[in-house]
């Protein structure tokens, strides 16, 4: 059966005729909210959509607008039968969506093993994404500790502590030899949910990249294994059915609910080969604005605070008395001068009045004189600096201030990369002048007042290295420096 594949961009509008090759899938997802699709089996990341600022549960992936469909602010993969829909970032070029992959690599620490160049590998790609999310969700859930619940265990011995099971007692203990059949409820870690997590761990371990994936959560994995001594490989289907019937309900354990859903998707999709022949939609969707904001945070977290509305950390208030809850994206740690920054997953021209009012309100609240919009720039536009006006048109005294401004600063996104490795290289050097072809040189000069007895050189990455001769070092050390540097540079050349 040949797969039918359609690629579209997020936040774009297409004629309905374009979707004719995936008509069945389109009919299943068009004009449906994210909440509806989640109930039908689509996995939406992050799971706390209701708390996200840029997408909501009632947002639609494809919304009918006359004779067109308009896509939303999500990226990812959807499938139904032999039809596949890939929603790419609007900031990627005409080829592969390396930008989306780059955001996933940086924000979620996805291993770089997904074949983005193979259209025929869409099912493997979708399944890999589910697997790659597992460490993130396991770590989030385990912050609440191991999940514990009451389990009824059945015993047949002389130490009666629970409810006597008469029928089982007659069956097991005739003639009577001193044992009594009974059962009791125990508060146990070895329950159906933890067993489900254990089955998922054991399944991932068998993948070629499984150990590499799980090494990030090795402590959490050890806790799960130690807590599930009753694990048996052949019990997988029974454990899946128990978890389908008994989902996590307590609000405190909502991270475990998300982990439970992910484990079920992984184990059930593995069994059904990601929907081959199935008559239900499936897929995984990512909030593009959330990915972009978290990527920006990785770049500037050392110099900016990052209030987070999803977790409720870093909440700020506009007014006295805890009135006016706000979550600015970024507030500079340095108060002189204070700077407000806002991550915008939208093009330069789409940053408009509502965005201005929001950032200016934050600037006023935190006594900031400068504000920044940090957005993906794929068209080569330069920064745009806007000075705040003073005065009134009625009084004909409007003029620009020279002390308060907002700047639209685009982070350059390469759109002409031939492969993912080239895209990464261009992301690193995209803001450098054209004449610069490598990263900046980092160096440090230091002096010591004693004779050098021993020198050790640490190289933490492949690159081009130059090591200055150490004054005061033994003359015989220089050949060693040269040998190490030549070996590093040769290895770098061979690994291009």
mmCIF file with all atom_site columns, N, CA and C in Angstrom, residues 36-86:
data_model
loop_
_atom_site.group_PDB
_atom_site.id
_atom_site.type_symbol
_atom_site.label_atom_id
_atom_site.label_alt_id
_atom_site.label_comp_id
_atom_site.label_asym_id
_atom_site.label_entity_id
_atom_site.label_seq_id
_atom_site.pdbx_PDB_ins_code
_atom_site.Cartn_x
_atom_site.Cartn_y
_atom_site.Cartn_z
_atom_site.occupancy
_atom_site.B_iso_or_equiv
_atom_site.pdbx_formal_charge
_atom_site.auth_seq_id
_atom_site.auth_comp_id
_atom_site.auth_asym_id
_atom_site.auth_atom_id
_atom_site.pdbx_PDB_model_num
ATOM 1   N N  . UNK A 1 36 ? -10.671 17.855 20.938 1.00 0.00 ? 36 UNK A N  1
ATOM 2   C CA . UNK A 1 36 ? -11.345 16.722 20.296 1.00 0.00 ? 36 UNK A CA 1
ATOM 3   C C  . UNK A 1 36 ? -10.340 15.730 19.730 1.00 0.00 ? 36 UNK A C  1
ATOM 4   N N  . UNK A 1 37 ? -9.289  16.246 19.093 1.00 0.00 ? 37 UNK A N  1
ATOM 5   C CA . UNK A 1 37 ? -8.299  15.366 18.487 1.00 0.00 ? 37 UNK A CA 1
ATOM 6   C C  . UNK A 1 37 ? -7.501  14.606 19.541 1.00 0.00 ? 37 UNK A C  1
ATOM 7   N N  . UNK A 1 38 ? -7.252  15.239 20.685 1.00 0.00 ? 38 UNK A N  1
ATOM 8   C CA . UNK A 1 38 ? -6.566  14.538 21.775 1.00 0.00 ? 38 UNK A CA 1
ATOM 9   C C  . UNK A 1 38 ? -7.373  13.331 22.229 1.00 0.00 ? 38 UNK A C  1
ATOM 10  N N  . UNK A 1 39 ? -8.700  13.519 22.301 1.00 0.00 ? 39 UNK A N  1
ATOM 11  C CA . UNK A 1 39 ? -9.561  12.402 22.731 1.00 0.00 ? 39 UNK A CA 1
ATOM 12  C C  . UNK A 1 39 ? -9.566  11.284 21.699 1.00 0.00 ? 39 UNK A C  1
ATOM 13  N N  . UNK A 1 40 ? -9.259  11.603 20.453 1.00 0.00 ? 40 UNK A N  1
ATOM 14  C CA . UNK A 1 40 ? -9.289  10.599 19.390 1.00 0.00 ? 40 UNK A CA 1
ATOM 15  C C  . UNK A 1 40 ? -7.929  9.944  19.162 1.00 0.00 ? 40 UNK A C  1
ATOM 16  N N  . UNK A 1 41 ? -6.913  10.334 19.949 1.00 0.00 ? 41 UNK A N  1
ATOM 17  C CA . UNK A 1 41 ? -5.634  9.639  19.861 1.00 0.00 ? 41 UNK A CA 1
ATOM 18  C C  . UNK A 1 41 ? -4.452  10.468 19.426 1.00 0.00 ? 41 UNK A C  1
ATOM 19  N N  . UNK A 1 42 ? -4.642  11.748 19.121 1.00 0.00 ? 42 UNK A N  1
ATOM 20  C CA . UNK A 1 42 ? -3.516  12.597 18.729 1.00 0.00 ? 42 UNK A CA 1
ATOM 21  C C  . UNK A 1 42 ? -2.817  13.104 19.986 1.00 0.00 ? 42 UNK A C  1
ATOM 22  N N  . UNK A 1 43 ? -1.501  13.050 19.984 1.00 0.00 ? 43 UNK A N  1
ATOM 23  C CA . UNK A 1 43 ? -0.710  13.481 21.140 1.00 0.00 ? 43 UNK A CA 1
ATOM 24  C C  . UNK A 1 43 ? -0.262  14.918 20.913 1.00 0.00 ? 43 UNK A C  1
ATOM 25  N N  . UNK A 1 44 ? -0.631  15.824 21.821 1.00 0.00 ? 44 UNK A N  1
ATOM 26  C CA . UNK A 1 44 ? -0.294  17.241 21.697 1.00 0.00 ? 44 UNK A CA 1
ATOM 27  C C  . UNK A 1 44 ? 0.732   17.604 22.761 1.00 0.00 ? 44 UNK A C  1
ATOM 28  N N  . UNK A 1 45 ? 1.816   18.245 22.324 1.00 0.00 ? 45 UNK A N  1
ATOM 29  C CA . UNK A 1 45 ? 2.889   18.630 23.238 1.00 0.00 ? 45 UNK A CA 1
ATOM 30  C C  . UNK A 1 45 ? 3.078   20.135 23.206 1.00 0.00 ? 45 UNK A C  1
ATOM 31  N N  . UNK A 1 46 ? 3.217   20.824 24.369 1.00 0.00 ? 46 UNK A N  1
ATOM 32  C CA . UNK A 1 46 ? 3.166   20.250 25.715 1.00 0.00 ? 46 UNK A CA 1
ATOM 33  C C  . UNK A 1 46 ? 1.751   19.867 26.098 1.00 0.00 ? 46 UNK A C  1
ATOM 34  N N  . UNK A 1 47 ? 1.633   19.016 27.111 1.00 0.00 ? 47 UNK A N  1
ATOM 35  C CA . UNK A 1 47 ? 0.335   18.455 27.441 1.00 0.00 ? 47 UNK A CA 1
ATOM 36  C C  . UNK A 1 47 ? -0.593  19.465 28.088 1.00 0.00 ? 47 UNK A C  1
ATOM 37  N N  . UNK A 1 48 ? -0.043  20.519 28.716 1.00 0.00 ? 48 UNK A N  1
ATOM 38  C CA . UNK A 1 48 ? -0.875  21.498 29.416 1.00 0.00 ? 48 UNK A CA 1
ATOM 39  C C  . UNK A 1 48 ? -1.299  22.597 28.449 1.00 0.00 ? 48 UNK A C  1
ATOM 40  N N  . UNK A 1 49 ? -1.997  22.221 27.383 1.00 0.00 ? 49 UNK A N  1
ATOM 41  C CA . UNK A 1 49 ? -2.404  23.173 26.354 1.00 0.00 ? 49 UNK A CA 1
ATOM 42  C C  . UNK A 1 49 ? -3.276  24.268 26.926 1.00 0.00 ? 49 UNK A C  1
ATOM 43  N N  . UNK A 1 50 ? -4.089  23.942 27.899 1.00 0.00 ? 50 UNK A N  1
ATOM 44  C CA . UNK A 1 50 ? -5.000  24.947 28.441 1.00 0.00 ? 50 UNK A CA 1
ATOM 45  C C  . UNK A 1 50 ? -4.251  26.098 29.107 1.00 0.00 ? 50 UNK A C  1
ATOM 46  N N  . UNK A 1 51 ? -2.976  25.850 29.475 1.00 0.00 ? 51 UNK A N  1
ATOM 47  C CA . UNK A 1 51 ? -2.180  26.891 30.120 1.00 0.00 ? 51 UNK A CA 1
ATOM 48  C C  . UNK A 1 51 ? -1.278  27.630 29.137 1.00 0.00 ? 51 UNK A C  1
ATOM 49  N N  . UNK A 1 52 ? -1.209  27.159 27.892 1.00 0.00 ? 52 UNK A N  1
ATOM 50  C CA . UNK A 1 52 ? -0.325  27.795 26.927 1.00 0.00 ? 52 UNK A CA 1
ATOM 51  C C  . UNK A 1 52 ? -0.904  29.124 26.490 1.00 0.00 ? 52 UNK A C  1
ATOM 52  N N  . UNK A 1 53 ? -0.021  30.069 26.188 1.00 0.00 ? 53 UNK A N  1
ATOM 53  C CA . UNK A 1 53 ? -0.499  31.409 25.869 1.00 0.00 ? 53 UNK A CA 1
ATOM 54  C C  . UNK A 1 53 ? -0.823  31.560 24.394 1.00 0.00 ? 53 UNK A C  1
ATOM 55  N N  . UNK A 1 54 ? -0.255  30.720 23.519 1.00 0.00 ? 54 UNK A N  1
ATOM 56  C CA . UNK A 1 54 ? -0.417  30.932 22.095 1.00 0.00 ? 54 UNK A CA 1
ATOM 57  C C  . UNK A 1 54 ? -1.364  29.940 21.430 1.00 0.00 ? 54 UNK A C  1
ATOM 58  N N  . UNK A 1 55 ? -1.634  28.800 22.054 1.00 0.00 ? 55 UNK A N  1
ATOM 59  C CA . UNK A 1 55 ? -2.621  27.896 21.491 1.00 0.00 ? 55 UNK A CA 1
ATOM 60  C C  . UNK A 1 55 ? -3.580  27.482 22.592 1.00 0.00 ? 55 UNK A C  1
ATOM 61  N N  . UNK A 1 56 ? -4.796  27.176 22.226 1.00 0.00 ? 56 UNK A N  1
ATOM 62  C CA . UNK A 1 56 ? -5.819  26.805 23.189 1.00 0.00 ? 56 UNK A CA 1
ATOM 63  C C  . UNK A 1 56 ? -6.456  25.497 22.762 1.00 0.00 ? 56 UNK A C  1
ATOM 64  N N  . UNK A 1 57 ? -7.203  24.900 23.703 1.00 0.00 ? 57 UNK A N  1
ATOM 65  C CA . UNK A 1 57 ? -7.833  23.618 23.410 1.00 0.00 ? 57 UNK A CA 1
ATOM 66  C C  . UNK A 1 57 ? -8.891  23.728 22.327 1.00 0.00 ? 57 UNK A C  1
ATOM 67  N N  . UNK A 1 58 ? -9.462  24.936 22.136 1.00 0.00 ? 58 UNK A N  1
ATOM 68  C CA . UNK A 1 58 ? -10.493 25.084 21.104 1.00 0.00 ? 58 UNK A CA 1
ATOM 69  C C  . UNK A 1 58 ? -9.914  25.554 19.776 1.00 0.00 ? 58 UNK A C  1
ATOM 70  N N  . UNK A 1 59 ? -8.566  25.639 19.684 1.00 0.00 ? 59 UNK A N  1
ATOM 71  C CA . UNK A 1 59 ? -7.955  25.983 18.407 1.00 0.00 ? 59 UNK A CA 1
ATOM 72  C C  . UNK A 1 59 ? -8.037  24.794 17.463 1.00 0.00 ? 59 UNK A C  1
ATOM 73  N N  . UNK A 1 60 ? -8.134  25.073 16.177 1.00 0.00 ? 60 UNK A N  1
ATOM 74  C CA . UNK A 1 60 ? -8.258  24.012 15.171 1.00 0.00 ? 60 UNK A CA 1
ATOM 75  C C  . UNK A 1 60 ? -6.961  23.871 14.379 1.00 0.00 ? 60 UNK A C  1
ATOM 76  N N  . UNK A 1 61 ? -6.647  22.640 14.017 1.00 0.00 ? 61 UNK A N  1
ATOM 77  C CA . UNK A 1 61 ? -5.478  22.396 13.176 1.00 0.00 ? 61 UNK A CA 1
ATOM 78  C C  . UNK A 1 61 ? -5.754  22.884 11.760 1.00 0.00 ? 61 UNK A C  1
ATOM 79  N N  . UNK A 1 62 ? -6.914  22.536 11.240 1.00 0.00 ? 62 UNK A N  1
ATOM 80  C CA . UNK A 1 62 ? -7.367  23.015 9.930  1.00 0.00 ? 62 UNK A CA 1
ATOM 81  C C  . UNK A 1 62 ? -8.750  23.613 10.083 1.00 0.00 ? 62 UNK A C  1
ATOM 82  N N  . UNK A 1 63 ? -8.877  24.876 9.766  1.00 0.00 ? 63 UNK A N  1
ATOM 83  C CA . UNK A 1 63 ? -10.157 25.556 9.883  1.00 0.00 ? 63 UNK A CA 1
ATOM 84  C C  . UNK A 1 63 ? -10.649 25.972 8.501  1.00 0.00 ? 63 UNK A C  1
ATOM 85  N N  . UNK A 1 64 ? -11.908 25.649 8.193  1.00 0.00 ? 64 UNK A N  1
ATOM 86  C CA . UNK A 1 64 ? -12.484 26.008 6.896  1.00 0.00 ? 64 UNK A CA 1
ATOM 87  C C  . UNK A 1 64 ? -12.732 27.509 6.828  1.00 0.00 ? 64 UNK A C  1
ATOM 88  N N  . UNK A 1 65 ? -12.216 28.126 5.772  1.00 0.00 ? 65 UNK A N  1
ATOM 89  C CA . UNK A 1 65 ? -12.459 29.551 5.500  1.00 0.00 ? 65 UNK A CA 1
ATOM 90  C C  . UNK A 1 65 ? -12.842 29.657 4.033  1.00 0.00 ? 65 UNK A C  1
ATOM 91  N N  . UNK A 1 66 ? -14.159 29.681 3.754  1.00 0.00 ? 66 UNK A N  1
ATOM 92  C CA . UNK A 1 66 ? -14.676 29.676 2.384  1.00 0.00 ? 66 UNK A CA 1
ATOM 93  C C  . UNK A 1 66 ? -14.153 28.455 1.639  1.00 0.00 ? 66 UNK A C  1
ATOM 94  N N  . UNK A 1 67 ? -13.360 28.656 0.580  1.00 0.00 ? 67 UNK A N  1
ATOM 95  C CA . UNK A 1 67 ? -12.866 27.516 -0.202 1.00 0.00 ? 67 UNK A CA 1
ATOM 96  C C  . UNK A 1 67 ? -11.424 27.165 0.147  1.00 0.00 ? 67 UNK A C  1
ATOM 97  N N  . UNK A 1 68 ? -11.002 27.556 1.369  1.00 0.00 ? 68 UNK A N  1
ATOM 98  C CA . UNK A 1 68 ? -9.630  27.271 1.803  1.00 0.00 ? 68 UNK A CA 1
ATOM 99  C C  . UNK A 1 68 ? -9.625  26.639 3.186  1.00 0.00 ? 68 UNK A C  1
ATOM 100 N N  . UNK A 1 69 ? -8.462  26.095 3.534  1.00 0.00 ? 69 UNK A N  1
ATOM 101 C CA . UNK A 1 69 ? -8.202  25.640 4.899  1.00 0.00 ? 69 UNK A CA 1
ATOM 102 C C  . UNK A 1 69 ? -7.058  26.474 5.462  1.00 0.00 ? 69 UNK A C  1
ATOM 103 N N  . UNK A 1 70 ? -7.224  26.938 6.704  1.00 0.00 ? 70 UNK A N  1
ATOM 104 C CA . UNK A 1 70 ? -6.183  27.696 7.377  1.00 0.00 ? 70 UNK A CA 1
ATOM 105 C C  . UNK A 1 70 ? -5.598  26.829 8.487  1.00 0.00 ? 70 UNK A C  1
ATOM 106 N N  . UNK A 1 71 ? -4.274  26.675 8.483  1.00 0.00 ? 71 UNK A N  1
ATOM 107 C CA . UNK A 1 71 ? -3.613  25.866 9.513  1.00 0.00 ? 71 UNK A CA 1
ATOM 108 C C  . UNK A 1 71 ? -3.337  26.709 10.750 1.00 0.00 ? 71 UNK A C  1
ATOM 109 N N  . UNK A 1 72 ? -3.155  26.043 11.885 1.00 0.00 ? 72 UNK A N  1
ATOM 110 C CA . UNK A 1 72 ? -2.946  26.735 13.160 1.00 0.00 ? 72 UNK A CA 1
ATOM 111 C C  . UNK A 1 72 ? -1.481  26.898 13.513 1.00 0.00 ? 72 UNK A C  1
ATOM 112 N N  . UNK A 1 73 ? -1.230  27.051 14.794 1.00 0.00 ? 73 UNK A N  1
ATOM 113 C CA . UNK A 1 73 ? 0.115   27.374 15.288 1.00 0.00 ? 73 UNK A CA 1
ATOM 114 C C  . UNK A 1 73 ? 0.846   26.135 15.786 1.00 0.00 ? 73 UNK A C  1
ATOM 115 N N  . UNK A 1 74 ? 0.557   24.976 15.191 1.00 0.00 ? 74 UNK A N  1
ATOM 116 C CA . UNK A 1 74 ? 1.183   23.729 15.615 1.00 0.00 ? 74 UNK A CA 1
ATOM 117 C C  . UNK A 1 74 ? 1.912   23.086 14.441 1.00 0.00 ? 74 UNK A C  1
ATOM 118 N N  . UNK A 1 75 ? 2.944   22.316 14.780 1.00 0.00 ? 75 UNK A N  1
ATOM 119 C CA . UNK A 1 75 ? 3.715   21.548 13.806 1.00 0.00 ? 75 UNK A CA 1
ATOM 120 C C  . UNK A 1 75 ? 3.670   20.079 14.206 1.00 0.00 ? 75 UNK A C  1
ATOM 121 N N  . UNK A 1 76 ? 3.853   19.205 13.228 1.00 0.00 ? 76 UNK A N  1
ATOM 122 C CA . UNK A 1 76 ? 3.901   17.793 13.567 1.00 0.00 ? 76 UNK A CA 1
ATOM 123 C C  . UNK A 1 76 ? 3.416   16.900 12.455 1.00 0.00 ? 76 UNK A C  1
ATOM 124 N N  . UNK A 1 77 ? 2.903   15.714 12.831 1.00 0.00 ? 77 UNK A N  1
ATOM 125 C CA . UNK A 1 77 ? 2.551   14.664 11.889 1.00 0.00 ? 77 UNK A CA 1
ATOM 126 C C  . UNK A 1 77 ? 1.189   14.073 12.248 1.00 0.00 ? 77 UNK A C  1
ATOM 127 N N  . UNK A 1 78 ? 0.379   13.827 11.251 1.00 0.00 ? 78 UNK A N  1
ATOM 128 C CA . UNK A 1 78 ? -0.923  13.206 11.445 1.00 0.00 ? 78 UNK A CA 1
ATOM 129 C C  . UNK A 1 78 ? -1.112  12.108 10.400 1.00 0.00 ? 78 UNK A C  1
ATOM 130 N N  . UNK A 1 79 ? -1.845  11.066 10.786 1.00 0.00 ? 79 UNK A N  1
ATOM 131 C CA . UNK A 1 79 ? -2.085  9.982  9.847  1.00 0.00 ? 79 UNK A CA 1
ATOM 132 C C  . UNK A 1 79 ? -3.460  9.376  10.018 1.00 0.00 ? 79 UNK A C  1
ATOM 133 N N  . UNK A 1 80 ? -3.945  8.782  8.922  1.00 0.00 ? 80 UNK A N  1
ATOM 134 C CA . UNK A 1 80 ? -5.205  8.036  8.934  1.00 0.00 ? 80 UNK A CA 1
ATOM 135 C C  . UNK A 1 80 ? -5.134  7.038  7.784  1.00 0.00 ? 80 UNK A C  1
ATOM 136 N N  . UNK A 1 81 ? -5.115  5.731  8.128  1.00 0.00 ? 81 UNK A N  1
ATOM 137 C CA . UNK A 1 81 ? -4.971  4.731  7.074  1.00 0.00 ? 81 UNK A CA 1
ATOM 138 C C  . UNK A 1 81 ? -3.653  4.916  6.348  1.00 0.00 ? 81 UNK A C  1
ATOM 139 N N  . UNK A 1 82 ? -3.708  5.103  5.021  1.00 0.00 ? 82 UNK A N  1
ATOM 140 C CA . UNK A 1 82 ? -2.487  5.269  4.227  1.00 0.00 ? 82 UNK A CA 1
ATOM 141 C C  . UNK A 1 82 ? -2.218  6.731  3.897  1.00 0.00 ? 82 UNK A C  1
ATOM 142 N N  . UNK A 1 83 ? -2.879  7.663  4.592  1.00 0.00 ? 83 UNK A N  1
ATOM 143 C CA . UNK A 1 83 ? -2.707  9.086  4.327  1.00 0.00 ? 83 UNK A CA 1
ATOM 144 C C  . UNK A 1 83 ? -1.914  9.752  5.451  1.00 0.00 ? 83 UNK A C  1
ATOM 145 N N  . UNK A 1 84 ? -0.995  10.636 5.086  1.00 0.00 ? 84 UNK A N  1
ATOM 146 C CA . UNK A 1 84 ? -0.153  11.342 6.044  1.00 0.00 ? 84 UNK A CA 1
ATOM 147 C C  . UNK A 1 84 ? -0.168  12.839 5.749  1.00 0.00 ? 84 UNK A C  1
ATOM 148 N N  . UNK A 1 85 ? -0.262  13.622 6.814  1.00 0.00 ? 85 UNK A N  1
ATOM 149 C CA . UNK A 1 85 ? -0.166  15.071 6.714  1.00 0.00 ? 85 UNK A CA 1
ATOM 150 C C  . UNK A 1 85 ? 0.993   15.541 7.587  1.00 0.00 ? 85 UNK A C  1
ATOM 151 N N  . UNK A 1 86 ? 1.946   16.251 6.988  1.00 0.00 ? 86 UNK A N  1
ATOM 152 C CA . UNK A 1 86 ? 3.091   16.794 7.709  1.00 0.00 ? 86 UNK A CA 1
ATOM 153 C C  . UNK A 1 86 ? 2.928   18.314 7.771  1.00 0.00 ? 86 UNK A C  1
#
